[in-house]
XYZ file of C-alpha atoms in Angstrom:
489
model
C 0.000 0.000 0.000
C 1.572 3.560 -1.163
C 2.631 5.483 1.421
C 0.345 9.136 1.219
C 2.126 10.436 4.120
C 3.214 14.198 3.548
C 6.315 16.030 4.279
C 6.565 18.448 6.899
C 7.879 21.301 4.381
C 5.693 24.334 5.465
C 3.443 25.428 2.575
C 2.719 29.718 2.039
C 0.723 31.496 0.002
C 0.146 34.738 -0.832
C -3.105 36.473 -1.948
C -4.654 40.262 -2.202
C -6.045 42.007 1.062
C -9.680 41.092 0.821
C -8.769 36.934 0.019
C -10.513 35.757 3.084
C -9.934 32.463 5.285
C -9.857 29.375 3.675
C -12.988 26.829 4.418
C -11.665 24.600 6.114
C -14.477 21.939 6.655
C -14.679 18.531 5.056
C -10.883 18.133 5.152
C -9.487 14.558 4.096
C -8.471 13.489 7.111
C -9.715 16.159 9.394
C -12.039 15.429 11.920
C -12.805 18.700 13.173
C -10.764 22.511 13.796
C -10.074 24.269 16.707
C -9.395 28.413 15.870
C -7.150 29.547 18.295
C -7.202 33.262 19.456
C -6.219 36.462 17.560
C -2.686 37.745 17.376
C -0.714 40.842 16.297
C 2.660 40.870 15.769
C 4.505 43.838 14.576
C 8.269 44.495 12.980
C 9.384 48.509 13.009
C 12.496 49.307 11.352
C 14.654 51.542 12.332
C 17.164 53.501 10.277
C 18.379 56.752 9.147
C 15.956 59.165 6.892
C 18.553 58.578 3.977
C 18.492 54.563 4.380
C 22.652 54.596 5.565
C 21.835 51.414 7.863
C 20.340 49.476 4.722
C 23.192 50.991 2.168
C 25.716 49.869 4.812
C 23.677 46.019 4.315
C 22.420 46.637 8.464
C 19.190 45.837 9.325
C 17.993 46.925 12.856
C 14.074 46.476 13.735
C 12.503 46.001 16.868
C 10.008 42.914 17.375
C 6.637 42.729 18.854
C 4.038 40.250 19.505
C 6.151 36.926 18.938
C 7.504 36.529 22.264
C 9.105 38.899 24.399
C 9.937 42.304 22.700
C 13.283 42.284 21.489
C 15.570 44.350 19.353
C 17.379 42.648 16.332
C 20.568 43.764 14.447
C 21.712 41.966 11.096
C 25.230 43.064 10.221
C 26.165 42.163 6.647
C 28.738 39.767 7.205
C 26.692 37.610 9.318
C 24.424 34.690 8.739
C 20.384 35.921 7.521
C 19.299 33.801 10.727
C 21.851 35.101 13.099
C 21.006 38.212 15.275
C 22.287 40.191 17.828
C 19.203 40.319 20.261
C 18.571 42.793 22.758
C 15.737 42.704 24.918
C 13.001 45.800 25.024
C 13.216 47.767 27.799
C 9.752 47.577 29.875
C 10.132 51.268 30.604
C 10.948 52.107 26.938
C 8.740 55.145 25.248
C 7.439 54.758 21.806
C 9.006 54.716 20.057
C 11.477 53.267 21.710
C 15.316 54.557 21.306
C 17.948 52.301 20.386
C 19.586 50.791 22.549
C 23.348 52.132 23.847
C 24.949 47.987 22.450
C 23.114 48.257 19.271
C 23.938 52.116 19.066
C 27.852 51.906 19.468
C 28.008 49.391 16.848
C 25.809 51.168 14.184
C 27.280 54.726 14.694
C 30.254 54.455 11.965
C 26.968 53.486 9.141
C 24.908 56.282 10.858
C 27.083 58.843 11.420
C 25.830 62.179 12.180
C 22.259 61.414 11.392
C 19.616 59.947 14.015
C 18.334 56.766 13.554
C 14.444 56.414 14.069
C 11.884 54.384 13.053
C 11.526 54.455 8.954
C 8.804 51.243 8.544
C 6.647 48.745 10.272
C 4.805 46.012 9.412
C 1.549 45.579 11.338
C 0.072 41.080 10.822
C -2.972 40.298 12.470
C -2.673 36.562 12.747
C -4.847 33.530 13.044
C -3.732 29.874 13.393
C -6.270 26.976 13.051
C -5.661 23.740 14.316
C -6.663 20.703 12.129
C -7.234 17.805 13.964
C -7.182 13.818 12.925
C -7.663 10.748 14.567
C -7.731 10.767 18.057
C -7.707 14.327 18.302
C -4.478 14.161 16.938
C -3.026 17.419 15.356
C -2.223 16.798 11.813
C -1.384 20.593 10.286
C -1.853 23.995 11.626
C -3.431 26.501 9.476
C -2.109 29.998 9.735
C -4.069 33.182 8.082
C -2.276 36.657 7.757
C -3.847 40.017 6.744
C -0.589 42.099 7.054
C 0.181 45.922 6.266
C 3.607 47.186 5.480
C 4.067 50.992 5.803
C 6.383 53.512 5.261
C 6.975 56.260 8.219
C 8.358 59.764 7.909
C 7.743 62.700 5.448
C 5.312 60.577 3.130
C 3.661 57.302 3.459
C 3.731 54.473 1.557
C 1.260 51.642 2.423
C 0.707 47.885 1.105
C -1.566 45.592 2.325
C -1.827 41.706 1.006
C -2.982 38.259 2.921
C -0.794 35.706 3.476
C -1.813 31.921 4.406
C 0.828 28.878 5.711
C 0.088 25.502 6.199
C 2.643 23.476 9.013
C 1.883 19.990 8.438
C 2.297 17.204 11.634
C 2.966 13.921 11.415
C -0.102 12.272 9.806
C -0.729 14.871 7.277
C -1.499 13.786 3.842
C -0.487 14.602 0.686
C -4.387 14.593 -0.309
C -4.939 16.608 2.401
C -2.378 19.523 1.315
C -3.515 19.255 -1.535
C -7.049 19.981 -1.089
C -5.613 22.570 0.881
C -4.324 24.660 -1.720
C -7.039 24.173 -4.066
C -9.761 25.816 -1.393
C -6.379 28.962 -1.009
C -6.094 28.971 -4.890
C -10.084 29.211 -5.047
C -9.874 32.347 -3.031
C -7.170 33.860 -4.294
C -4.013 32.717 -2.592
C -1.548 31.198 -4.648
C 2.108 29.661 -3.824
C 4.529 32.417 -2.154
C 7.549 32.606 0.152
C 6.615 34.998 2.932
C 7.104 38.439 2.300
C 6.892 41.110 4.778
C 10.534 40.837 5.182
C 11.045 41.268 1.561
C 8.580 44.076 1.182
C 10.242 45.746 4.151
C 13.315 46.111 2.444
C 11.616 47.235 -1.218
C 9.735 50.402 0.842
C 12.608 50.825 2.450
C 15.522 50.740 -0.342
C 18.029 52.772 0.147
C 16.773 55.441 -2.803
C 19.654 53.950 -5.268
C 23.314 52.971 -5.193
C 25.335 56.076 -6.590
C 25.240 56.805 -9.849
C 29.076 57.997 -9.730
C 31.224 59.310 -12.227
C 34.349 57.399 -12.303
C 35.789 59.059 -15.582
C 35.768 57.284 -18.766
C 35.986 53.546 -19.277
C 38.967 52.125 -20.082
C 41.215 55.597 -18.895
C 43.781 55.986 -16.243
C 41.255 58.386 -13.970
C 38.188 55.771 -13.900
C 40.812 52.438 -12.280
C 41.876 55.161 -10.074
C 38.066 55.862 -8.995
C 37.074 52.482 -9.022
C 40.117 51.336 -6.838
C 39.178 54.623 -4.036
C 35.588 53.448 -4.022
C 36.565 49.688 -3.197
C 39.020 50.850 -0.435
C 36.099 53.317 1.223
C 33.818 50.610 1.131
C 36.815 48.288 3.036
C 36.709 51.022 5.204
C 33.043 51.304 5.879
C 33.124 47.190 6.353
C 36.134 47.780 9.151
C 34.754 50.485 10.791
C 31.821 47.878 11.786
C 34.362 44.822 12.873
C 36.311 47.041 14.954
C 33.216 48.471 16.481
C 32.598 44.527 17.319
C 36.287 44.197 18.406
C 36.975 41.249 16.174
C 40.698 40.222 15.537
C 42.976 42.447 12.930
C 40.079 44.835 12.592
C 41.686 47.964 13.089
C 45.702 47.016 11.254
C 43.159 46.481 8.316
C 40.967 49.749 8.784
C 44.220 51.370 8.616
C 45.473 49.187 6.230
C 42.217 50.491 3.619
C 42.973 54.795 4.832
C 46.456 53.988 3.832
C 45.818 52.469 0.758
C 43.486 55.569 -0.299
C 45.966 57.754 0.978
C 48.847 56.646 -0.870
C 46.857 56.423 -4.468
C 46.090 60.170 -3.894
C 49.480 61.318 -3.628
C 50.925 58.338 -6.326
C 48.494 59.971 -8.761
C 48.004 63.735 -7.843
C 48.363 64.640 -11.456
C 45.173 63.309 -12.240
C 43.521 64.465 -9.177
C 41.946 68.350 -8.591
C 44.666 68.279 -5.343
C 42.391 71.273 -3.981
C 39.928 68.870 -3.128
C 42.062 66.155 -2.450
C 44.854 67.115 -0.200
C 42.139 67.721 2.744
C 41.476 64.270 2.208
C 44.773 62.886 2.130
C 45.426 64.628 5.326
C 42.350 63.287 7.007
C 43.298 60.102 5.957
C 46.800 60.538 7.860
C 45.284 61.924 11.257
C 43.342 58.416 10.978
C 46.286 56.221 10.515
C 48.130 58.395 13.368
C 44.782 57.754 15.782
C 44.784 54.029 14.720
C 48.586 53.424 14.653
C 48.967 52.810 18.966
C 46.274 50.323 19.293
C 47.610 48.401 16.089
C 51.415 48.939 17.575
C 50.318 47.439 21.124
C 48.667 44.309 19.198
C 51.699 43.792 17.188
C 54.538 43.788 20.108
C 52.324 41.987 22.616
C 52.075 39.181 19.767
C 55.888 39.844 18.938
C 57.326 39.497 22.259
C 54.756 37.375 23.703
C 56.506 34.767 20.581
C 60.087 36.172 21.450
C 59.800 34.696 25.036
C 58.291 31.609 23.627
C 61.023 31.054 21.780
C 63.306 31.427 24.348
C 65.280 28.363 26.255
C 64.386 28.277 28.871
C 67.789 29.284 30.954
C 67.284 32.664 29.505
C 63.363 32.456 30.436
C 63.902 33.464 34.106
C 60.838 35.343 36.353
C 57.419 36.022 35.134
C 57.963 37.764 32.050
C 55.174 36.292 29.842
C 52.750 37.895 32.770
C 54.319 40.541 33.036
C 53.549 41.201 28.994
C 50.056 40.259 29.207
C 49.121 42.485 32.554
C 51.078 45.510 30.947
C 49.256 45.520 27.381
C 46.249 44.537 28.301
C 46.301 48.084 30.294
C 48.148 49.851 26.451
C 45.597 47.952 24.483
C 42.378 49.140 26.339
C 43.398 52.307 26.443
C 44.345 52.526 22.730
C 40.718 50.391 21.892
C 38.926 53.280 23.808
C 41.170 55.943 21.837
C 40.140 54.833 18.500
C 36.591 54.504 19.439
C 36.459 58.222 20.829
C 38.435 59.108 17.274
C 35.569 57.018 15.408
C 32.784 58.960 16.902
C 34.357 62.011 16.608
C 33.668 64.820 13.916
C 36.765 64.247 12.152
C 36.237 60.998 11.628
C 32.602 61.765 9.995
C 33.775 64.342 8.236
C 36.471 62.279 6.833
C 33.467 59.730 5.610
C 31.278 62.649 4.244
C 34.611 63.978 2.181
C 34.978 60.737 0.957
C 31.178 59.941 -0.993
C 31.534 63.502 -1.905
C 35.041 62.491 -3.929
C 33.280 59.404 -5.375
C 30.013 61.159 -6.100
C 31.529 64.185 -8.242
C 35.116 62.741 -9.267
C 38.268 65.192 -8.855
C 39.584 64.330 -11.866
C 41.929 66.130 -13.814
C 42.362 65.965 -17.914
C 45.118 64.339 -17.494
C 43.049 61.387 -16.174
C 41.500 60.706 -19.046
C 44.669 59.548 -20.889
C 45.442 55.394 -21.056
C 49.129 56.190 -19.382
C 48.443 58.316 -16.168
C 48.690 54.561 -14.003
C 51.869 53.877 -15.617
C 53.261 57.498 -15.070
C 52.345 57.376 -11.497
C 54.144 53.885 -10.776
C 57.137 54.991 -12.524
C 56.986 58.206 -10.266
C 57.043 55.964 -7.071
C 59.780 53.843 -8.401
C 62.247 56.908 -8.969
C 60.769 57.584 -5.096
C 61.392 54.898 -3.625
C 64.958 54.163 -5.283
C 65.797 57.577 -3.884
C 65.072 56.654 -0.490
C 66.679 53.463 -0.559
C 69.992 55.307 -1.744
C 69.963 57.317 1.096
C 68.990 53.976 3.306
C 71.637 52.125 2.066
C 74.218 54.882 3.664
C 75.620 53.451 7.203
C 75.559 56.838 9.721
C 73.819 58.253 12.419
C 70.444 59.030 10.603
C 70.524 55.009 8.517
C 67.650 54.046 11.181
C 65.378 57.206 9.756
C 66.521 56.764 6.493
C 65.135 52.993 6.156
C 61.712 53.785 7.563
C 61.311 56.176 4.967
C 62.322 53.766 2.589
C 59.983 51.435 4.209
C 57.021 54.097 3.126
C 58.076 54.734 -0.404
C 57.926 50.943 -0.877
C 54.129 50.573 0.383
C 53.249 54.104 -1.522
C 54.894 52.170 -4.664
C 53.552 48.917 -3.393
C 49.775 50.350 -3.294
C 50.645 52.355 -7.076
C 50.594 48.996 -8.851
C 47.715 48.106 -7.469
C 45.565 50.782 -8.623
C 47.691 50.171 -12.179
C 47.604 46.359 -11.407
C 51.185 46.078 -12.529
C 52.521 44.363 -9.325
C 56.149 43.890 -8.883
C 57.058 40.425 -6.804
C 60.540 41.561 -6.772
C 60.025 43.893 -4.428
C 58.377 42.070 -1.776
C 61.645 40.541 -0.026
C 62.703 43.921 0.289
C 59.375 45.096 1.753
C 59.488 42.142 3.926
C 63.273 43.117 5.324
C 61.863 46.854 5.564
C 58.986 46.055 7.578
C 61.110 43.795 10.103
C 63.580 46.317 10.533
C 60.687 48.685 11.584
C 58.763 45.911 13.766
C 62.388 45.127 15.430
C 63.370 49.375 15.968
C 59.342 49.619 17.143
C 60.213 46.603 19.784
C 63.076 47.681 21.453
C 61.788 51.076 22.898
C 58.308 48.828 23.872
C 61.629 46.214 25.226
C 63.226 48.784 27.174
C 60.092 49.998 28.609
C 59.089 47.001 30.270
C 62.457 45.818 31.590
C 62.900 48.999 33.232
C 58.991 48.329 34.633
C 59.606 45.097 35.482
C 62.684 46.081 37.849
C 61.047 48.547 39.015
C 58.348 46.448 40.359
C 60.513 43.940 41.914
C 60.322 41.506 38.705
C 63.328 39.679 36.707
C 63.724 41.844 33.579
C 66.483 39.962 32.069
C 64.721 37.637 29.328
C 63.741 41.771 27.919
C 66.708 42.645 27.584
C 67.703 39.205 25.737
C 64.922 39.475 22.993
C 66.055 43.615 23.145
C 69.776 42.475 22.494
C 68.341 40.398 19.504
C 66.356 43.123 17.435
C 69.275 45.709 17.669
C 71.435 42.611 16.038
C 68.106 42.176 13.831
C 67.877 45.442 12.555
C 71.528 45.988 11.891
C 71.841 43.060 9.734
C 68.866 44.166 7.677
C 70.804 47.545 7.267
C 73.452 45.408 6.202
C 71.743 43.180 3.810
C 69.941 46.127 2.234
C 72.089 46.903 -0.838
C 71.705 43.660 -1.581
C 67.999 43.365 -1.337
C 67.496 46.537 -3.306
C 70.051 45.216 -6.326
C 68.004 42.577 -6.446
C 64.344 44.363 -6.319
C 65.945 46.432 -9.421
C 66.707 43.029 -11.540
């Protein structure tokens, strides 16, 4: 005998306003239906009058009438299902603010603008219970008349029914469908759910920027099209550091730099008027950014140096020592860059930037095929420069090859916009940015052996690693004519 049993896939439909319930008597199977009671359930979203939560791919909405009030934030690099969920207060006003956790993390989308409510979607819902043998529940049949709106200036209202059948065990397939012949017959017909989905149409965000990147094919529009990539990689930063997730702010600084160092590789084809504000901006970031990145990097540095230690030259508490002093450097840098990110600079900085990509500061000069090539070639007669005065032994040599070490990431970042990257170079990048790592580690070295005997603790396994980075970034002095003969070819 076939087996008619159905699935337990849950079954919607959709249907105009006035569709009304479904009959629901002389069911296959169905013995009789119990109507449970009324509810209403409503979803208000919040964001900013110019949609910069749903452009920034946030969704924030506060949840009534299904349980407990609660707040819910979708960030854009998180699963759809996965929320962070923050109660309603019971004292809250309506509407209801949002709250301070949800608040701190939305601020860099926001910025200067208030985030209120923008939507809500009102469902009125009834569920029927169909019940088999035995009183047995075999589906539940649930009946929405919902109403999206639009809140603010103007209004925008839609207004549609929605059905859903939840089949139990014992439901049959004759039974479903009968089910959605009696929807079809008034008017419902197979749908996913959708106030979700019509949330987000009202509420688009009123168009991605139409922006002017110069035309295609010329030197100005890659130049445009590699700034707008980094400022969104900024924008997408500014979020994970907000969350304080790992290497969030070296690569928030790591996108400002970037930016920064295509504006002065290619001032020719930039209006610098506009632009130099920008690249300064973009340097007061880095310089906010630059202690809480340093403290990550020697805590992980030494931290590893002592690790690697034997263990006769491992003596007192030194890898506690490390952890108790930066976790003091690194909260207080975490709360620095936070104050920087909420400050005006900072979202002025963000507002210069869409106002660069929105009306382009390009030059003639940009439109020509060869303004890339001219600006790599520009870096490379930079950065040889700088290594010829690196390469010079003398008082100022330490200076002199972390200036080097700058004209080789400005030069580095040039072939990216003209996406002629040189793999020669990176060994010499590599021995510039240990030299500066092992010159940034002994003053952080010095520091805490002078702390540690200070507070009655064995500083000597400091001043082994410090003993090994001035013999570290000597030899890379050394080696450097070397490294740059061979980053020439």
């Amino acid at each position: 005998m076939p087996d008619t049993t159905a699935t337990t896939t849950v079954q919607y439909f959709r249907g105009a306003a006035e569709a009304g319930a479904p009959r629901l008597a002389g069911l296959p199977g169905v013995h009789r239906d119990e109507p449970g009671p009324t509810e209403v359930r409503e979803v208000e979203r919040y964001d900013t009058d110019d949609r910069r939560l749903a452009a920034a791919g946030i969704t924030l909405a506060l949840y009534r009438g299904d349980g407990p009030p609660q707040w819910r934030l979708a960030l854009p690099d998180g699963d759809h299902d996965e929320h962070l969920r923050v109660p309603l207060a019971a004292d809250a006003p309506d509407p209801a603010p949002v709250p301070v956790e949800i608040e701190e993390l939305t601020r860099g989308a926001a910025r200067d603008r208030i985030v209120r409510p923008v939507g809500r979607a009102r469902t009125t819902r009834g569920v029927t219970r169909l019940l088999g043998d035995g009183d047995a529940v075999v589906a539940d049949v649930v009946h929405d008349h919902v109403t999206v709106a639009t809140l603010g200036r103007s209004t925008e209202l839609v207004s549609w029914t929605e059905a859903a059948v939840h089949p139990h065990e014992g439901a049959s397939e004759e039974l479903l469908a009968e089910l959605a012949v009696r929807f079809a017959d008034d008017g419902l017909e197979p749908a996913e759910p959708g106030v979700e989905t019509e949330l987000d149409r009202l509420l688009r965000p009123a168009g991605a920027r139409r922006r002017r990147a110069g035309k295609k094919g010329s030197s100005g529009a890659a130049l445009m099209e590699y700034l707008a990539t980094q400022a969104e990689r900024l924008a997408a930063e500014d979020l994970r550091v907000r969350r304080d997730e790992p290497d969030a702010v070296h690569q928030l600084r790591v996108a400002s730099r970037r930016m920064r160092s295509a504006l002065q590789a290619f001032r020719p084809l930039l209006d610098v008027a506009r632009t130099e504000p920008v690249v300064e901006a973009l340097r007061e970031l880095g310089r906010a950014l630059a202690p809480a990145r340093d403290a990550e990097v020697l805590r992980e540095r030494i931290l590893a140096g002592l690790a690697d230690l034997p263990p006769e030259l491992r003596l007192g508490r030194a890898e506690a020592f490390t952890t108790r002093h930066f976790a003091r450097v690194e909260a207080e840098a975490r709360a620095a860059v936070l104050t920087e990110l909420d400050g005006p600079r900072y979202a002025a900085l963000r507002g210069a930037l869409d106002a660069l990509l929105d009306e382009p500061p390009l030059t003639k000069a940009a439109r020509s095929l060869s303004g890339l090539d001219d600006g790599v070639k520009r870096a490379r007669r930079r950065l040889r420069k700088a290594v010829e005065v690196a390469v010079e032994p003398g008082p100022e040599q330490e200076t002199a090859v972390h200036a080097a070490r700058k004209a080789g990431k400005r030069l580095r970042y040039a072939t990216e916009v003209a996406g002629t990257k040189d793999k020669r170079l990176k060994r010499l990048q590599t021995a510039l940015g240990e030299h500066q790592d092992a010159v940034v580690a002994r003053d952080a070295l010095r520091e805490l052996g002078a702390a540690a005997h200070a507070s009655g603790e064995n500083g000597f396994s400091f001043g082994v690693l410090l003993g090994r980075d001035v013999e570290r970034a000597v030899r890379i002095e050394q080696e450097l004519p070397a490294l740059w003969r061979a980053a020439r070819g």
